[in-house]
Amino acid sequence: MICSTCGKQIDPDSAFCSYCGSEPIRKSNGRIWNVGRDFQNDIVEDYPMVSAQHCRIVLLGGNLFIEDLESTNGTYLNRSRVPPFKETPLNPGDAIHLGTHQLALDLNRIIGTGPGAPVGASDPQAISILERETIIGRDPACTICLDYPQVSWHHARLIIAEGGFFLEDLASTNGTYLNGLRINACPVTERDTISISSFSFTLTPNNRIEKRDYRRDIRLAADNITVEVYDKKARSAKKLLGGVSLTVYPSEFVGVMGPSGSGKTTLLLALNGYLPPQSGRSLVNGQSLYASYDAFRTCIGYVPQDDILHPELTVFEALYYTAKLRLPIDTTEKEIRVRIVSVLTQLGLMDTKRNIDIRNVIIGSAETKGISGGQRKRLNLAMELLTDPSLLFLDEPTSGLSSEDAVNVMDVLRGLANKGKTIILVIHQPSLEIYKKLDNLIILSCGRLMYYGPAYPDSITFFNPGQPHEEIVKNADNTLKGLSLRHEREWAAEYHNSIYFRQYVEDRKNYVAASRRPENSKPPISFDFLIKQWWTLTSRFFTVKRKDHVNTGILLLQAPVIAILVSVVFHGKGDDNQAAVPLFLVVIAALWFGISNSVREVVSEKAIYTRERMVNLKISAYVLSKYMVLGCFCLFQCAILVGIIHPSVQLKGSFSGMLWVTFLASLAGLSIGLFLSSVTRTQQAAIAIVPLVLLPMVILGGAMLSVKDMGDSAHFLSRFVPSRWAFEHIIQIEDSGKESEETNKQTEISNSVDQTSASVRPLNSYSSRLFGDRSVENESVLFLVIGIYIFSFVAMTMLALRLRDKV
């Protein structure tokens, strides 16, 4: 028999415990898990508000109970205080708080573990280093196996070398980090922290390695964060956030509220690394997020207000391509499919018992019917959960949803928080039912912290002092209504002097000093990873274009329509020495194909690009994937264009040569279009700027006014437009064809019987008429110039995207 107070085994016939004198638990199958700050507990929670022996969880006859052990700050079950030494029934899904700290504990999981299965940041598991090489990875055969989707099959290797240890990354997808910096190979000392995804390792003097699992132990802190923007009208800096400090503990479900323009989204972006502040810092487990973003990016999930979905794809396709991009490249197809099914089931998007399965349903958009609004919000969340991040940020995940869908989304998030994920979300006008699901609430106004503490009912009563409790807590809107009754400075001062400020801001400050920086911090470059990411992006982009029937159909119809029009107008004009204009139109059409095909592609998926870039997207792979697919479309368009115009106009030049020049011109246009798309903010702006780029190519191309007749200024400017060089090249091909035809005719005439009466028509060269002594006769130079246009604008596109990076 087990004593309910001290946990000692006692005589089953005894009425009281001989150790502590309390009444025993009269159950032969009882099991106990002690919870507290002391390392001797079964479940260790090393936080200042947790007592050394805080509470215990008891299993009796298949039922769970919780008892408080007279802790200083109390034990709370679903926000109700648990009486000391009294068995209180406990059910899976209940929220347990130790003072202000929520216990991140999966009750279903611990039932089978028994004592000795502690959790928490202060519970390192020591592993002896017995071999010269210690392999860390997802492979069960590894020395240290980490069964986690973000870990590569063979991730890193720790080698015992002369004078110490040596750490080597094994070309892992998500990297190996030493003191926050990604490394390739580097010596390791006992002072260093090795980070692999959500796990960290430190060495001990007796050749042991201590492993810490942070998957359910992410602590986030804002340390005096200030964000400013320059106000052009006022000609001064405007503060969006002013000195915000707070700490969010593991497994807490925290809402961010405030009036419009109060800085809610700005705070979210500053905390997750998207918007580094002018001063202050965001800390993850005591380390600066901005200084070591790569080390933490796999632990962070962010769902912006804008969709991060391609509406043309099905649910499965969207998740599949995301998994291929974010999971280690050695993840098998079976593992990916299992992971997708697991996430969909977790979010209620797949349930065989209820006959729910949306895997093959198109995502859709406002114009195309697809999944519902609530399912779209959960699918956005599913994209992030594929990598199982420990820290989730969501920007208004319930906006635009019905009350039922909003509650469903919040139920999903509440369940994730109960399983150990730290969740912070911006929320706007929540219902009381949603309000009660939050643990804590951040209230902002004019960029300043007005309140951070328990959500319900404390936040409502704080902003409505002296009001009847029973009345004000019936409506969540009373929080912001009360906030509007007094000036922000008054509320800020009121909060600064409150118990909530002491418990949730002052008592939670616990920053960790920075460790030494590794000597070799240059990240390894995996060519295999770049190739596989490029291929995944190419495959996804091709699938999107293939399923976008309307836009892709219009894109492909441009070539035959333009070709037919040119053929009708200039039919047979090649024999009349009037081929210059149709050839110029061919060049301009090719440039138009390239620009129009690409000018919206980057800016249209800005939200998707930004999110994937913050995870692991490589700019070169992204740009070249666009180039590959759109380049194939350009080749098809140019083949149709030249294939129709060449015989109809009766051009003399080589068909293959003209097609090659036209294709190169379209690639130059494609490069220019991608660059425009990368530097504009909206699709409308990108489209509006196309005439400003294309018209100079028409004016300076050499057909409206020949290059030889241009003034010096115009001639100088013409050198900077690709149309002039492509036009000259295609003209030279036509001249070569005419010259060859005239030579053949001359040969036939010279072989005729009456040679003296024969006359040969002199060759009328387009090149001499249009370019004169300014002509470039070397074809290699013309190819080189067009190639420079192509590669320079591709490089400029990559540079423009690189400059977008926030961290």
mmCIF file of N, CA and C in Angstrom, residues 79 97 100 246-248 252-255 435 438-443 449-460 462-463 495 498-505 508:
data_model
loop_
_atom_site.group_PDB
_atom_site.id
_atom_site.type_symbol
_atom_site.label_atom_id
_atom_site.label_comp_id
_atom_site.label_asym_id
_atom_site.label_seq_id
_atom_site.Cartn_x
_atom_site.Cartn_y
_atom_site.Cartn_z
ATOM 1 N N ARG A 79 -7.778 26.204 -13.909
ATOM 2 C CA ARG A 79 -7.849 27.522 -13.257
ATOM 3 C C ARG A 79 -8.476 27.484 -11.860
ATOM 4 N N HIS A 97 -1.684 24.018 -13.851
ATOM 5 C CA HIS A 97 -0.779 25.148 -13.661
ATOM 6 C C HIS A 97 -0.089 25.031 -12.309
ATOM 7 N N THR A 100 1.974 30.222 -11.942
ATOM 8 C CA THR A 100 1.634 30.782 -13.256
ATOM 9 C C THR A 100 2.200 29.962 -14.407
ATOM 10 N N LEU A 246 8.330 40.792 -21.805
ATOM 11 C CA LEU A 246 7.460 39.762 -21.235
ATOM 12 C C LEU A 246 8.085 38.406 -21.511
ATOM 13 N N THR A 247 7.594 37.380 -20.851
ATOM 14 C CA THR A 247 8.109 36.015 -21.034
ATOM 15 C C THR A 247 6.946 35.047 -21.140
ATOM 16 N N VAL A 248 7.011 34.182 -22.150
ATOM 17 C CA VAL A 248 6.002 33.141 -22.354
ATOM 18 C C VAL A 248 6.645 31.803 -22.045
ATOM 19 N N GLU A 252 2.173 27.329 -23.000
ATOM 20 C CA GLU A 252 1.180 28.373 -22.758
ATOM 21 C C GLU A 252 0.511 28.785 -24.069
ATOM 22 N N PHE A 253 -0.767 29.030 -23.993
ATOM 23 C CA PHE A 253 -1.590 29.447 -25.114
ATOM 24 C C PHE A 253 -1.919 30.916 -24.889
ATOM 25 N N VAL A 254 -1.225 31.800 -25.614
ATOM 26 C CA VAL A 254 -1.253 33.231 -25.323
ATOM 27 C C VAL A 254 -1.879 33.999 -26.484
ATOM 28 N N GLY A 255 -2.853 34.849 -26.161
ATOM 29 C CA GLY A 255 -3.471 35.710 -27.153
ATOM 30 C C GLY A 255 -2.885 37.111 -27.097
ATOM 31 N N TYR A 435 -12.366 33.064 -25.715
ATOM 32 C CA TYR A 435 -11.582 33.777 -24.700
ATOM 33 C C TYR A 435 -11.165 32.843 -23.577
ATOM 34 N N LEU A 438 -7.916 30.559 -23.865
ATOM 35 C CA LEU A 438 -6.575 31.121 -23.744
ATOM 36 C C LEU A 438 -6.059 30.989 -22.315
ATOM 37 N N ASP A 439 -4.755 30.768 -22.175
ATOM 38 C CA ASP A 439 -4.134 30.783 -20.849
ATOM 39 C C ASP A 439 -3.879 32.211 -20.413
ATOM 40 N N ASN A 440 -3.106 32.919 -21.217
ATOM 41 C CA ASN A 440 -2.715 34.284 -20.888
ATOM 42 C C ASN A 440 -3.063 35.221 -22.029
ATOM 43 N N LEU A 441 -3.037 36.514 -21.721
ATOM 44 C CA LEU A 441 -3.412 37.509 -22.703
ATOM 45 C C LEU A 441 -2.449 38.692 -22.646
ATOM 46 N N ILE A 442 -2.025 39.132 -23.826
ATOM 47 C CA ILE A 442 -1.210 40.339 -23.965
ATOM 48 C C ILE A 442 -2.106 41.432 -24.533
ATOM 49 N N ILE A 443 -2.201 42.552 -23.837
ATOM 50 C CA ILE A 443 -2.977 43.691 -24.319
ATOM 51 C C ILE A 443 -2.008 44.817 -24.652
ATOM 52 N N LEU A 449 2.835 47.981 -23.636
ATOM 53 C CA LEU A 449 2.207 46.861 -22.939
ATOM 54 C C LEU A 449 1.272 47.394 -21.859
ATOM 55 N N MET A 450 -0.009 47.076 -22.010
ATOM 56 C CA MET A 450 -1.010 47.492 -21.033
ATOM 57 C C MET A 450 -1.310 46.395 -20.016
ATOM 58 N N TYR A 451 -1.126 45.128 -20.474
ATOM 59 C CA TYR A 451 -1.469 44.006 -19.580
ATOM 60 C C TYR A 451 -0.850 42.734 -20.142
ATOM 61 N N TYR A 452 -0.328 41.913 -19.258
ATOM 62 C CA TYR A 452 0.059 40.541 -19.586
ATOM 63 C C TYR A 452 -0.177 39.691 -18.357
ATOM 64 N N GLY A 453 -1.110 38.763 -18.478
ATOM 65 C CA GLY A 453 -1.480 37.918 -17.353
ATOM 66 C C GLY A 453 -2.569 36.947 -17.764
ATOM 67 N N PRO A 454 -3.247 36.326 -16.801
ATOM 68 C CA PRO A 454 -4.310 35.371 -17.128
ATOM 69 C C PRO A 454 -5.391 36.019 -17.988
ATOM 70 N N ALA A 455 -5.917 35.234 -18.939
ATOM 71 C CA ALA A 455 -6.912 35.781 -19.865
ATOM 72 C C ALA A 455 -8.269 35.950 -19.188
ATOM 73 N N TYR A 456 -8.834 34.839 -18.724
ATOM 74 C CA TYR A 456 -10.194 34.894 -18.159
ATOM 75 C C TYR A 456 -10.165 34.440 -16.707
ATOM 76 N N PRO A 457 -10.809 35.185 -15.816
ATOM 77 C CA PRO A 457 -11.493 36.461 -16.019
ATOM 78 C C PRO A 457 -10.616 37.665 -15.672
ATOM 79 N N ASP A 458 -9.330 37.389 -15.310
ATOM 80 C CA ASP A 458 -8.486 38.445 -14.753
ATOM 81 C C ASP A 458 -8.343 39.665 -15.657
ATOM 82 N N SER A 459 -8.155 39.444 -16.984
ATOM 83 C CA SER A 459 -7.959 40.583 -17.872
ATOM 84 C C SER A 459 -9.207 41.458 -17.949
ATOM 85 N N ILE A 460 -10.371 40.828 -17.871
ATOM 86 C CA ILE A 460 -11.623 41.595 -17.931
ATOM 87 C C ILE A 460 -11.795 42.422 -16.659
ATOM 88 N N PHE A 462 -9.462 43.349 -14.626
ATOM 89 C CA PHE A 462 -8.395 44.341 -14.468
ATOM 90 C C PHE A 462 -8.789 45.669 -15.123
ATOM 91 N N PHE A 463 -9.400 45.611 -16.308
ATOM 92 C CA PHE A 463 -9.763 46.838 -17.016
ATOM 93 C C PHE A 463 -11.154 47.362 -16.642
ATOM 94 N N TYR A 495 -0.789 48.774 -14.533
ATOM 95 C CA TYR A 495 -0.274 47.423 -14.716
ATOM 96 C C TYR A 495 1.104 47.270 -14.092
ATOM 97 N N SER A 498 0.928 46.314 -10.541
ATOM 98 C CA SER A 498 0.029 45.198 -10.223
ATOM 99 C C SER A 498 0.796 43.917 -9.937
ATOM 100 N N ILE A 499 0.099 42.962 -9.363
ATOM 101 C CA ILE A 499 0.690 41.641 -9.092
ATOM 102 C C ILE A 499 0.965 40.892 -10.384
ATOM 103 N N TYR A 500 0.174 41.192 -11.445
ATOM 104 C CA TYR A 500 0.391 40.518 -12.734
ATOM 105 C C TYR A 500 1.746 40.890 -13.325
ATOM 106 N N PHE A 501 2.138 42.157 -13.191
ATOM 107 C CA PHE A 501 3.446 42.586 -13.690
ATOM 108 C C PHE A 501 4.566 41.871 -12.943
ATOM 109 N N ARG A 502 4.402 41.736 -11.651
ATOM 110 C CA ARG A 502 5.447 41.069 -10.861
ATOM 111 C C ARG A 502 5.539 39.592 -11.236
ATOM 112 N N GLN A 503 4.397 38.913 -11.382
ATOM 113 C CA GLN A 503 4.415 37.469 -11.623
ATOM 114 C C GLN A 503 4.773 37.114 -13.063
ATOM 115 N N TYR A 504 4.272 37.904 -14.033
ATOM 116 C CA TYR A 504 4.396 37.508 -15.430
ATOM 117 C C TYR A 504 5.512 38.233 -16.179
ATOM 118 N N VAL A 505 6.054 39.292 -15.601
ATOM 119 C CA VAL A 505 7.154 40.004 -16.247
ATOM 120 C C VAL A 505 8.424 39.919 -15.403
ATOM 121 N N ARG A 508 9.635 36.291 -14.176
ATOM 122 C CA ARG A 508 9.945 35.346 -15.240
ATOM 123 C C ARG A 508 11.253 35.669 -15.967
#
